[in-house]
Amino acid sequence: MTDFSLKERVALVTGGSRGIGRAIALEFAARGAAVVVNYHKSPQAANDAVKQIQDQGGKAASMQADVSDFKQAEALVKFTVDTFGDLSILVNNAGITKDTLIMMMTEADWDAVIATNLKSAFNCSKAAVKHMMRKRYGRIINMASVAGQMGNPGQVNYSASKGGQIAFTKALAREVAARNITVNAIAPGFVDTEILNAMPAGTLEAALKMVPLARTAKPEEIAYAAAFLASDQAAYITGQTLGVDGGMAMM
Ligand code: NAP
């Protein structure tokens, strides 16, 4: 039976301290990967995730880094290779929202979201690909969103960042395929994490009317998709965006 094992693999999950990233870190570790849990502002949450993995017999370490910063992202990748001797799976998951209509959106709202959600994928992938090319193996998974496929009012910055991640995924997949590195994106719909707390009251209920499965996802349901894309069994899948959205955006 195929078990989608990640034994002997080393994974870096950006924004692994909370929400979807945390669920991915735990799922990867349960499948045998050593995991670096990156965080920005929540050291306690990152330490808890690391402890949970270690208590279950897994290998994990945490590192603070703002992945929107080129040098900090580079240092994070170096930390991963120095700590566990490899970097075979990169999950560009860190993300923020700063939602408002374009008339009210500030330049700072735009810049922060594009830098955290999109530039970070460039920063981390550039450093990781250097290592993966030498090893002739790699899995890169970018956490996009249905907003990047469908657009969402009040989220021109977020939608642009996620649409950018999807295009980035395709371009990079073509660049690195010859070195046995796959690059894919996941496009979740509404996932039950703290990021949803920023939505105005009533918006989620209205939005769920667009979801055929009529509920939010659990973070673990995104993590299972990530584990599959990270596995050896997904070797022939690259440049794709996997919707895990309850049927919201059928592309
Ligand atoms: P979340 O619960 O708010 O967690 C966000 C994570 O990103 C935290 O671990 C946070 O770390 C980290 N982070 C934020 N800025 C960072 C930075 N500059 N450098 C490093 N880490 C940073 O969000 P989530 O819902 O799990 O979302 C995770 C990803 O899924 C995001 O890319 C989001 O856009 C995407 N997504 C979410 C949904 C949803 O409905 N939840 C839907 C579609 C896509 P600290 O706490 O340490 O700051």
PDB file of C-alpha atoms and ligand atoms in Angstrom:
ATOM      1  CA  MET A   1       0.000   0.000   0.000  1.00  0.00           C
ATOM      2  CA  THR A   2       1.261   3.509  -0.810  1.00  0.00           C
ATOM      3  CA  ASP A   3       1.660   5.532   2.367  1.00  0.00           C
ATOM      4  CA  PHE A   4       2.805   8.903   0.938  1.00  0.00           C
ATOM      5  CA  SER A   5       5.764   8.813   3.306  1.00  0.00           C
ATOM      6  CA  LEU A   6       8.046  11.831   3.736  1.00  0.00           C
ATOM      7  CA  LYS A   7      10.798   9.864   5.537  1.00  0.00           C
ATOM      8  CA  GLU A   8      14.323  11.274   5.041  1.00  0.00           C
ATOM      9  CA  ARG A   9      12.845  14.551   3.733  1.00  0.00           C
ATOM     10  CA  VAL A  10      13.545  17.986   5.213  1.00  0.00           C
ATOM     11  CA  ALA A  11      10.777  20.572   4.971  1.00  0.00           C
ATOM     12  CA  LEU A  12      10.653  24.310   5.569  1.00  0.00           C
ATOM     13  CA  VAL A  13       7.168  25.678   6.220  1.00  0.00           C
ATOM     14  CA  THR A  14       6.971  29.479   6.217  1.00  0.00           C
ATOM     15  CA  GLY A  15       4.344  30.762   8.620  1.00  0.00           C
ATOM     16  CA  GLY A  16       4.340  27.331  10.262  1.00  0.00           C
ATOM     17  CA  SER A  17       3.507  28.696  13.695  1.00  0.00           C
ATOM     18  CA  ARG A  18      -0.265  28.972  13.261  1.00  0.00           C
ATOM     19  CA  GLY A  19      -3.219  27.999  11.076  1.00  0.00           C
ATOM     20  CA  ILE A  20      -2.657  26.125   7.823  1.00  0.00           C
ATOM     21  CA  GLY A  21       1.149  26.243   8.100  1.00  0.00           C
ATOM     22  CA  ARG A  22       1.068  24.656  11.522  1.00  0.00           C
ATOM     23  CA  ALA A  23      -1.229  21.860  10.282  1.00  0.00           C
ATOM     24  CA  ILE A  24       1.183  21.249   7.391  1.00  0.00           C
ATOM     25  CA  ALA A  25       4.208  21.149   9.710  1.00  0.00           C
ATOM     26  CA  LEU A  26       2.469  18.583  11.953  1.00  0.00           C
ATOM     27  CA  GLU A  27       1.285  16.464   9.004  1.00  0.00           C
ATOM     28  CA  PHE A  28       4.728  16.427   7.350  1.00  0.00           C
ATOM     29  CA  ALA A  29       6.398  15.497  10.638  1.00  0.00           C
ATOM     30  CA  ALA A  30       3.877  12.693  11.203  1.00  0.00           C
ATOM     31  CA  ARG A  31       4.898  11.341   7.792  1.00  0.00           C
ATOM     32  CA  GLY A  32       8.577  11.331   8.792  1.00  0.00           C
ATOM     33  CA  ALA A  33       9.964  14.656   7.573  1.00  0.00           C
ATOM     34  CA  ALA A  34      12.203  16.875   9.693  1.00  0.00           C
ATOM     35  CA  VAL A  35      10.494  20.264   9.744  1.00  0.00           C
ATOM     36  CA  VAL A  36      11.584  23.862  10.228  1.00  0.00           C
ATOM     37  CA  VAL A  37       8.692  25.922  11.556  1.00  0.00           C
ATOM     38  CA  ASN A  38       9.166  29.539  10.514  1.00  0.00           C
ATOM     39  CA  TYR A  39       7.352  32.326  12.319  1.00  0.00           C
ATOM     40  CA  HIS A  40       7.321  36.097  12.357  1.00  0.00           C
ATOM     41  CA  LYS A  41       5.557  37.419  15.467  1.00  0.00           C
ATOM     42  CA  SER A  42       4.400  34.317  17.393  1.00  0.00           C
ATOM     43  CA  PRO A  43       7.394  32.610  19.055  1.00  0.00           C
ATOM     44  CA  GLN A  44       5.167  30.832  21.583  1.00  0.00           C
ATOM     45  CA  ALA A  45       2.969  29.294  18.877  1.00  0.00           C
ATOM     46  CA  ALA A  46       6.057  28.173  16.926  1.00  0.00           C
ATOM     47  CA  ASN A  47       7.632  26.643  20.037  1.00  0.00           C
ATOM     48  CA  ASP A  48       4.374  24.810  20.786  1.00  0.00           C
ATOM     49  CA  ALA A  49       4.313  23.347  17.269  1.00  0.00           C
ATOM     50  CA  VAL A  50       7.930  22.208  17.588  1.00  0.00           C
ATOM     51  CA  LYS A  51       7.236  20.670  21.001  1.00  0.00           C
ATOM     52  CA  GLN A  52       4.169  18.851  19.704  1.00  0.00           C
ATOM     53  CA  ILE A  53       6.229  17.346  16.870  1.00  0.00           C
ATOM     54  CA  GLN A  54       9.090  16.369  19.183  1.00  0.00           C
ATOM     55  CA  ASP A  55       6.695  14.859  21.750  1.00  0.00           C
ATOM     56  CA  GLN A  56       5.397  12.609  18.971  1.00  0.00           C
ATOM     57  CA  GLY A  57       8.961  11.479  18.181  1.00  0.00           C
ATOM     58  CA  GLY A  58       9.493  13.794  15.208  1.00  0.00           C
ATOM     59  CA  LYS A  59      12.274  16.224  14.336  1.00  0.00           C
ATOM     60  CA  ALA A  60      11.585  19.959  14.279  1.00  0.00           C
ATOM     61  CA  ALA A  61      13.151  23.353  14.902  1.00  0.00           C
ATOM     62  CA  SER A  62      11.795  26.874  14.694  1.00  0.00           C
ATOM     63  CA  MET A  63      13.253  30.089  13.326  1.00  0.00           C
ATOM     64  CA  GLN A  64      12.034  33.670  13.383  1.00  0.00           C
ATOM     65  CA  ALA A  65      12.274  35.389  10.008  1.00  0.00           C
ATOM     66  CA  ASP A  66      10.226  37.936   8.108  1.00  0.00           C
ATOM     67  CA  VAL A  67      10.066  36.147   4.765  1.00  0.00           C
ATOM     68  CA  SER A  68       9.170  39.364   2.933  1.00  0.00           C
ATOM     69  CA  ASP A  69      12.792  40.388   3.578  1.00  0.00           C
ATOM     70  CA  PHE A  70      15.259  38.912   1.068  1.00  0.00           C
ATOM     71  CA  LYS A  71      18.180  38.504   3.499  1.00  0.00           C
ATOM     72  CA  GLN A  72      16.034  37.011   6.278  1.00  0.00           C
ATOM     73  CA  ALA A  73      14.537  34.490   3.843  1.00  0.00           C
ATOM     74  CA  GLU A  74      18.028  33.546   2.682  1.00  0.00           C
ATOM     75  CA  ALA A  75      19.108  33.060   6.308  1.00  0.00           C
ATOM     76  CA  LEU A  76      16.035  30.887   6.954  1.00  0.00           C
ATOM     77  CA  VAL A  77      16.917  28.542   4.104  1.00  0.00           C
ATOM     78  CA  LYS A  78      20.537  28.400   5.318  1.00  0.00           C
ATOM     79  CA  PHE A  79      19.317  27.598   8.852  1.00  0.00           C
ATOM     80  CA  THR A  80      17.251  24.699   7.492  1.00  0.00           C
ATOM     81  CA  VAL A  81      20.171  23.187   5.575  1.00  0.00           C
ATOM     82  CA  ASP A  82      22.593  23.751   8.474  1.00  0.00           C
ATOM     83  CA  THR A  83      20.191  22.236  11.038  1.00  0.00           C
ATOM     84  CA  PHE A  84      18.950  19.167   9.154  1.00  0.00           C
ATOM     85  CA  GLY A  85      21.526  18.798   6.349  1.00  0.00           C
ATOM     86  CA  ASP A  86      19.085  19.282   3.470  1.00  0.00           C
ATOM     87  CA  LEU A  87      16.038  21.124   2.160  1.00  0.00           C
ATOM     88  CA  SER A  88      13.821  18.929  -0.001  1.00  0.00           C
ATOM     89  CA  ILE A  89      10.378  20.528   0.536  1.00  0.00           C
ATOM     90  CA  LEU A  90       9.616  24.250   0.699  1.00  0.00           C
ATOM     91  CA  VAL A  91       6.102  25.411   1.539  1.00  0.00           C
ATOM     92  CA  ASN A  92       5.620  29.129   0.850  1.00  0.00           C
ATOM     93  CA  ASN A  93       2.672  29.495   3.183  1.00  0.00           C
ATOM     94  CA  ALA A  94       3.176  32.744   5.135  1.00  0.00           C
ATOM     95  CA  GLY A  95       0.475  35.238   4.314  1.00  0.00           C
ATOM     96  CA  ILE A  96      -1.480  38.220   5.572  1.00  0.00           C
ATOM     97  CA  THR A  97      -4.568  40.186   4.577  1.00  0.00           C
ATOM     98  CA  LYS A  98      -5.191  43.942   4.716  1.00  0.00           C
ATOM     99  CA  ASP A  99      -8.694  44.054   3.271  1.00  0.00           C
ATOM    100  CA  THR A 100     -10.533  47.173   2.217  1.00  0.00           C
ATOM    101  CA  LEU A 101     -12.022  48.641  -0.950  1.00  0.00           C
ATOM    102  CA  ILE A 102      -9.511  50.194  -3.341  1.00  0.00           C
ATOM    103  CA  MET A 103     -10.776  53.700  -2.556  1.00  0.00           C
ATOM    104  CA  MET A 104      -9.693  53.224   1.064  1.00  0.00           C
ATOM    105  CA  MET A 105      -6.643  51.018   0.492  1.00  0.00           C
ATOM    106  CA  THR A 106      -3.356  52.708   1.301  1.00  0.00           C
ATOM    107  CA  GLU A 107      -0.094  52.232  -0.516  1.00  0.00           C
ATOM    108  CA  ALA A 108       1.204  50.591   2.665  1.00  0.00           C
ATOM    109  CA  ASP A 109      -1.707  48.058   2.625  1.00  0.00           C
ATOM    110  CA  TRP A 110      -0.847  47.152  -0.955  1.00  0.00           C
ATOM    111  CA  ASP A 111       2.921  46.903  -0.383  1.00  0.00           C
ATOM    112  CA  ALA A 112       2.680  44.837   2.813  1.00  0.00           C
ATOM    113  CA  VAL A 113       0.408  42.196   1.268  1.00  0.00           C
ATOM    114  CA  ILE A 114       2.372  41.900  -1.978  1.00  0.00           C
ATOM    115  CA  ALA A 115       5.679  41.661  -0.079  1.00  0.00           C
ATOM    116  CA  THR A 116       4.471  39.118   2.491  1.00  0.00           C
ATOM    117  CA  ASN A 117       2.442  36.900   0.166  1.00  0.00           C
ATOM    118  CA  LEU A 118       4.266  37.145  -3.168  1.00  0.00           C
ATOM    119  CA  LYS A 119       7.782  38.529  -2.804  1.00  0.00           C
ATOM    120  CA  SER A 120       8.325  36.021   0.011  1.00  0.00           C
ATOM    121  CA  ALA A 121       7.780  33.169  -2.461  1.00  0.00           C
ATOM    122  CA  PHE A 122      10.512  34.628  -4.673  1.00  0.00           C
ATOM    123  CA  ASN A 123      12.826  35.188  -1.694  1.00  0.00           C
ATOM    124  CA  CYS A 124      12.528  31.680  -0.258  1.00  0.00           C
ATOM    125  CA  SER A 125      12.334  29.828  -3.572  1.00  0.00           C
ATOM    126  CA  LYS A 126      15.441  31.551  -4.946  1.00  0.00           C
ATOM    127  CA  ALA A 127      17.508  30.431  -1.970  1.00  0.00           C
ATOM    128  CA  ALA A 128      15.955  26.944  -1.865  1.00  0.00           C
ATOM    129  CA  VAL A 129      16.270  26.238  -5.584  1.00  0.00           C
ATOM    130  CA  LYS A 130      20.037  26.778  -5.406  1.00  0.00           C
ATOM    131  CA  HIS A 131      20.235  23.874  -2.969  1.00  0.00           C
ATOM    132  CA  MET A 132      17.589  21.704  -4.691  1.00  0.00           C
ATOM    133  CA  MET A 133      19.302  22.070  -8.103  1.00  0.00           C
ATOM    134  CA  ARG A 134      22.521  20.628  -6.663  1.00  0.00           C
ATOM    135  CA  LYS A 135      20.568  17.762  -5.059  1.00  0.00           C
ATOM    136  CA  ARG A 136      18.467  17.228  -8.204  1.00  0.00           C
ATOM    137  CA  TYR A 137      15.371  16.905  -6.052  1.00  0.00           C
ATOM    138  CA  GLY A 138      12.796  19.299  -4.730  1.00  0.00           C
ATOM    139  CA  ARG A 139       9.182  20.029  -3.979  1.00  0.00           C
ATOM    140  CA  ILE A 140       7.943  23.625  -3.777  1.00  0.00           C
ATOM    141  CA  ILE A 141       4.354  24.272  -2.726  1.00  0.00           C
ATOM    142  CA  ASN A 142       2.889  27.782  -2.813  1.00  0.00           C
ATOM    143  CA  MET A 143      -0.189  28.599  -0.732  1.00  0.00           C
ATOM    144  CA  ALA A 144      -2.386  30.559  -3.108  1.00  0.00           C
ATOM    145  CA  SER A 145      -6.148  31.107  -2.711  1.00  0.00           C
ATOM    146  CA  VAL A 146      -9.422  31.070  -4.605  1.00  0.00           C
ATOM    147  CA  ALA A 147      -9.087  34.875  -4.410  1.00  0.00           C
ATOM    148  CA  GLY A 148      -6.206  34.572  -6.873  1.00  0.00           C
ATOM    149  CA  GLN A 149      -8.413  32.625  -9.273  1.00  0.00           C
ATOM    150  CA  MET A 150     -11.762  34.408  -8.942  1.00  0.00           C
ATOM    151  CA  GLY A 151     -10.887  37.826  -7.463  1.00  0.00           C
ATOM    152  CA  ASN A 152     -12.565  39.078  -4.323  1.00  0.00           C
ATOM    153  CA  PRO A 153     -13.987  42.575  -3.693  1.00  0.00           C
ATOM    154  CA  GLY A 154     -12.150  44.310  -0.858  1.00  0.00           C
ATOM    155  CA  GLN A 155      -9.048  42.268  -1.623  1.00  0.00           C
ATOM    156  CA  VAL A 156      -7.359  43.722  -4.703  1.00  0.00           C
ATOM    157  CA  ASN A 157      -3.992  43.463  -2.943  1.00  0.00           C
ATOM    158  CA  TYR A 158      -4.567  39.910  -1.654  1.00  0.00           C
ATOM    159  CA  SER A 159      -6.126  38.670  -4.916  1.00  0.00           C
ATOM    160  CA  ALA A 160      -3.226  40.121  -6.924  1.00  0.00           C
ATOM    161  CA  SER A 161      -0.682  38.509  -4.602  1.00  0.00           C
ATOM    162  CA  LYS A 162      -2.358  35.097  -4.916  1.00  0.00           C
ATOM    163  CA  GLY A 163      -2.855  35.362  -8.679  1.00  0.00           C
ATOM    164  CA  GLY A 164       0.824  36.299  -8.836  1.00  0.00           C
ATOM    165  CA  GLN A 165       1.736  33.189  -6.841  1.00  0.00           C
ATOM    166  CA  ILE A 166      -0.150  31.006  -9.313  1.00  0.00           C
ATOM    167  CA  ALA A 167       1.712  32.543 -12.288  1.00  0.00           C
ATOM    168  CA  PHE A 168       5.002  32.314 -10.342  1.00  0.00           C
ATOM    169  CA  THR A 169       4.277  28.622  -9.760  1.00  0.00           C
ATOM    170  CA  LYS A 170       3.870  27.933 -13.493  1.00  0.00           C
ATOM    171  CA  ALA A 171       6.957  29.882 -14.558  1.00  0.00           C
ATOM    172  CA  LEU A 172       9.214  28.344 -11.909  1.00  0.00           C
ATOM    173  CA  ALA A 173       7.850  24.851 -12.631  1.00  0.00           C
ATOM    174  CA  ARG A 174       9.019  25.227 -16.231  1.00  0.00           C
ATOM    175  CA  GLU A 175      12.455  26.523 -15.161  1.00  0.00           C
ATOM    176  CA  VAL A 176      13.360  23.755 -12.737  1.00  0.00           C
ATOM    177  CA  ALA A 177      11.590  20.649 -14.062  1.00  0.00           C
ATOM    178  CA  ALA A 178      14.755  19.311 -15.691  1.00  0.00           C
ATOM    179  CA  ARG A 179      16.359  19.125 -12.230  1.00  0.00           C
ATOM    180  CA  ASN A 180      13.585  16.942 -10.820  1.00  0.00           C
ATOM    181  CA  ILE A 181      12.030  19.808  -8.857  1.00  0.00           C
ATOM    182  CA  THR A 182       8.255  20.183  -8.936  1.00  0.00           C
ATOM    183  CA  VAL A 183       6.437  23.418  -8.158  1.00  0.00           C
ATOM    184  CA  ASN A 184       2.719  23.464  -7.423  1.00  0.00           C
ATOM    185  CA  ALA A 185       0.184  25.699  -5.733  1.00  0.00           C
ATOM    186  CA  ILE A 186      -2.764  24.977  -3.477  1.00  0.00           C
ATOM    187  CA  ALA A 187      -5.773  27.278  -3.667  1.00  0.00           C
ATOM    188  CA  PRO A 188      -7.820  26.937  -0.480  1.00  0.00           C
ATOM    189  CA  GLY A 189     -11.260  28.463  -0.146  1.00  0.00           C
ATOM    190  CA  PHE A 190     -12.335  29.426   3.376  1.00  0.00           C
ATOM    191  CA  VAL A 191     -10.263  27.684   6.030  1.00  0.00           C
ATOM    192  CA  ASP A 192     -11.019  27.845   9.711  1.00  0.00           C
ATOM    193  CA  THR A 193      -8.011  29.872  10.958  1.00  0.00           C
ATOM    194  CA  GLU A 194      -7.438  33.253  12.614  1.00  0.00           C
ATOM    195  CA  ILE A 195      -7.104  34.958   9.216  1.00  0.00           C
ATOM    196  CA  LEU A 196     -10.895  34.673   8.840  1.00  0.00           C
ATOM    197  CA  ASN A 197     -11.372  36.782  11.990  1.00  0.00           C
ATOM    198  CA  ALA A 198     -10.400  39.835   9.918  1.00  0.00           C
ATOM    199  CA  MET A 199     -13.479  39.403   7.716  1.00  0.00           C
ATOM    200  CA  PRO A 200     -16.343  41.846   8.418  1.00  0.00           C
ATOM    201  CA  ALA A 201     -19.298  40.301  10.306  1.00  0.00           C
ATOM    202  CA  GLY A 202     -21.711  38.490   8.017  1.00  0.00           C
ATOM    203  CA  THR A 203     -19.240  38.262   5.113  1.00  0.00           C
ATOM    204  CA  LEU A 204     -18.283  34.655   5.803  1.00  0.00           C
ATOM    205  CA  GLU A 205     -21.912  33.502   6.034  1.00  0.00           C
ATOM    206  CA  ALA A 206     -22.633  35.203   2.686  1.00  0.00           C
ATOM    207  CA  ALA A 207     -19.473  33.776   1.119  1.00  0.00           C
ATOM    208  CA  LEU A 208     -20.309  30.231   2.219  1.00  0.00           C
ATOM    209  CA  LYS A 209     -23.363  30.387  -0.042  1.00  0.00           C
ATOM    210  CA  MET A 210     -20.846  30.127  -2.925  1.00  0.00           C
ATOM    211  CA  VAL A 211     -19.352  26.887  -1.531  1.00  0.00           C
ATOM    212  CA  PRO A 212     -21.073  23.722  -2.794  1.00  0.00           C
ATOM    213  CA  LEU A 213     -19.883  21.782   0.279  1.00  0.00           C
ATOM    214  CA  ALA A 214     -21.387  24.620   2.381  1.00  0.00           C
ATOM    215  CA  ARG A 215     -18.753  24.766   5.123  1.00  0.00           C
ATOM    216  CA  THR A 216     -15.252  26.018   5.865  1.00  0.00           C
ATOM    217  CA  ALA A 217     -12.275  23.661   5.628  1.00  0.00           C
ATOM    218  CA  LYS A 218     -10.270  22.447   8.599  1.00  0.00           C
ATOM    219  CA  PRO A 219      -6.556  23.379   8.296  1.00  0.00           C
ATOM    220  CA  GLU A 220      -5.763  19.636   8.260  1.00  0.00           C
ATOM    221  CA  GLU A 221      -7.710  19.273   5.009  1.00  0.00           C
ATOM    222  CA  ILE A 222      -5.231  21.639   3.337  1.00  0.00           C
ATOM    223  CA  ALA A 223      -2.317  19.815   4.964  1.00  0.00           C
ATOM    224  CA  TYR A 224      -3.355  16.463   3.428  1.00  0.00           C
ATOM    225  CA  ALA A 225      -3.211  18.036  -0.055  1.00  0.00           C
ATOM    226  CA  ALA A 226       0.210  19.530   0.728  1.00  0.00           C
ATOM    227  CA  ALA A 227       1.495  16.155   1.960  1.00  0.00           C
ATOM    228  CA  PHE A 228       0.384  14.517  -1.279  1.00  0.00           C
ATOM    229  CA  LEU A 229       2.083  17.176  -3.449  1.00  0.00           C
ATOM    230  CA  ALA A 230       5.241  16.821  -1.327  1.00  0.00           C
ATOM    231  CA  SER A 231       5.337  13.039  -1.701  1.00  0.00           C
ATOM    232  CA  ASP A 232       7.259  10.944  -4.227  1.00  0.00           C
ATOM    233  CA  GLN A 233       3.901   9.792  -5.567  1.00  0.00           C
ATOM    234  CA  ALA A 234       3.249  13.313  -6.938  1.00  0.00           C
ATOM    235  CA  ALA A 235       6.455  13.256  -9.034  1.00  0.00           C
ATOM    236  CA  TYR A 236       4.624  13.798 -12.348  1.00  0.00           C
ATOM    237  CA  ILE A 237       2.564  16.777 -11.189  1.00  0.00           C
ATOM    238  CA  THR A 238       4.069  20.220 -11.700  1.00  0.00           C
ATOM    239  CA  GLY A 239       2.889  23.767 -12.461  1.00  0.00           C
ATOM    240  CA  GLN A 240      -0.591  22.949 -11.172  1.00  0.00           C
ATOM    241  CA  THR A 241      -2.939  24.722  -8.800  1.00  0.00           C
ATOM    242  CA  LEU A 242      -4.915  22.289  -6.681  1.00  0.00           C
ATOM    243  CA  GLY A 243      -8.189  23.731  -5.447  1.00  0.00           C
ATOM    244  CA  VAL A 244      -9.081  22.652  -1.904  1.00  0.00           C
ATOM    245  CA  ASP A 245     -12.121  24.855  -1.665  1.00  0.00           C
ATOM    246  CA  GLY A 246     -15.266  22.766  -1.223  1.00  0.00           C
ATOM    247  CA  GLY A 247     -15.997  23.248  -4.920  1.00  0.00           C
ATOM    248  CA  MET A 248     -16.029  27.051  -4.790  1.00  0.00           C
ATOM    249  CA  ALA A 249     -13.860  27.720  -7.874  1.00  0.00           C
ATOM    250  CA  MET A 250     -14.188  24.936 -10.423  1.00  0.00           C
ATOM    251  CA  MET A 251     -11.454  25.930 -12.900  1.00  0.00           C
TER     252      MET A 251
HETATM  253  P1  NAP B   1      -2.901  32.639   9.860  1.00  0.00           P
HETATM  254  O1  NAP B   1      -3.609  31.686  10.737  1.00  0.00           O
HETATM  255  O2  NAP B   1      -3.124  34.101  10.033  1.00  0.00           O
HETATM  256  O3  NAP B   1      -1.335  32.315   9.934  1.00  0.00           O
HETATM  257  C1  NAP B   1      -0.458  33.087   9.173  1.00  0.00           C
HETATM  258  C2  NAP B   1       0.949  32.556   9.356  1.00  0.00           C
HETATM  259  O4  NAP B   1       1.827  33.342   8.526  1.00  0.00           O
HETATM  260  C3  NAP B   1       1.426  32.691  10.786  1.00  0.00           C
HETATM  261  O5  NAP B   1       2.203  31.574  11.117  1.00  0.00           O
HETATM  262  C4  NAP B   1       2.316  33.947  10.731  1.00  0.00           C
HETATM  263  O6  NAP B   1       3.373  33.917  11.669  1.00  0.00           O
HETATM  264  C5  NAP B   1       2.889  33.823   9.339  1.00  0.00           C
HETATM  265  N1  NAP B   1       3.402  35.087   8.810  1.00  0.00           N
HETATM  266  C6  NAP B   1       2.713  36.233   8.540  1.00  0.00           C
HETATM  267  N2  NAP B   1       3.547  37.168   8.074  1.00  0.00           N
HETATM  268  C7  NAP B   1       4.781  36.615   8.039  1.00  0.00           C
HETATM  269  C8  NAP B   1       6.072  37.071   7.642  1.00  0.00           C
HETATM  270  N3  NAP B   1       6.258  38.307   7.165  1.00  0.00           N
HETATM  271  N4  NAP B   1       7.133  36.214   7.748  1.00  0.00           N
HETATM  272  C9  NAP B   1       6.953  34.963   8.221  1.00  0.00           C
HETATM  273  N5  NAP B   1       5.758  34.469   8.605  1.00  0.00           N
HETATM  274  C10 NAP B   1       4.692  35.289   8.515  1.00  0.00           C
HETATM  275  O7  NAP B   1      -3.226  32.356   8.311  1.00  0.00           O
HETATM  276  P2  NAP B   1      -3.739  31.024   7.583  1.00  0.00           P
HETATM  277  O8  NAP B   1      -5.178  31.131   7.414  1.00  0.00           O
HETATM  278  O9  NAP B   1      -3.138  29.828   8.202  1.00  0.00           O
HETATM  279  O10 NAP B   1      -3.110  31.272   6.139  1.00  0.00           O
HETATM  280  C11 NAP B   1      -1.936  30.608   5.687  1.00  0.00           C
HETATM  281  C12 NAP B   1      -1.818  30.818   4.193  1.00  0.00           C
HETATM  282  O11 NAP B   1      -2.994  30.295   3.547  1.00  0.00           O
HETATM  283  C13 NAP B   1      -1.758  32.291   3.785  1.00  0.00           C
HETATM  284  O12 NAP B   1      -0.880  32.444   2.699  1.00  0.00           O
HETATM  285  C14 NAP B   1      -3.177  32.606   3.370  1.00  0.00           C
HETATM  286  O13 NAP B   1      -3.234  33.665   2.457  1.00  0.00           O
HETATM  287  C15 NAP B   1      -3.569  31.277   2.732  1.00  0.00           C
HETATM  288  N6  NAP B   1      -5.029  31.073   2.662  1.00  0.00           N
HETATM  289  C16 NAP B   1      -5.798  31.065   3.792  1.00  0.00           C
HETATM  290  C17 NAP B   1      -7.167  30.883   3.686  1.00  0.00           C
HETATM  291  C18 NAP B   1      -8.070  30.850   4.884  1.00  0.00           C
HETATM  292  O14 NAP B   1      -9.300  30.901   4.700  1.00  0.00           O
HETATM  293  N7  NAP B   1      -7.576  30.730   6.083  1.00  0.00           N
HETATM  294  C19 NAP B   1      -7.727  30.729   2.428  1.00  0.00           C
HETATM  295  C20 NAP B   1      -6.930  30.750   1.300  1.00  0.00           C
HETATM  296  C21 NAP B   1      -5.567  30.914   1.434  1.00  0.00           C
HETATM  297  P3  NAP B   1       3.336  34.771  13.048  1.00  0.00           P
HETATM  298  O15 NAP B   1       2.052  34.427  13.743  1.00  0.00           O
HETATM  299  O16 NAP B   1       4.537  34.290  13.759  1.00  0.00           O
HETATM  300  O17 NAP B   1       3.416  36.217  12.673  1.00  0.00           O
END
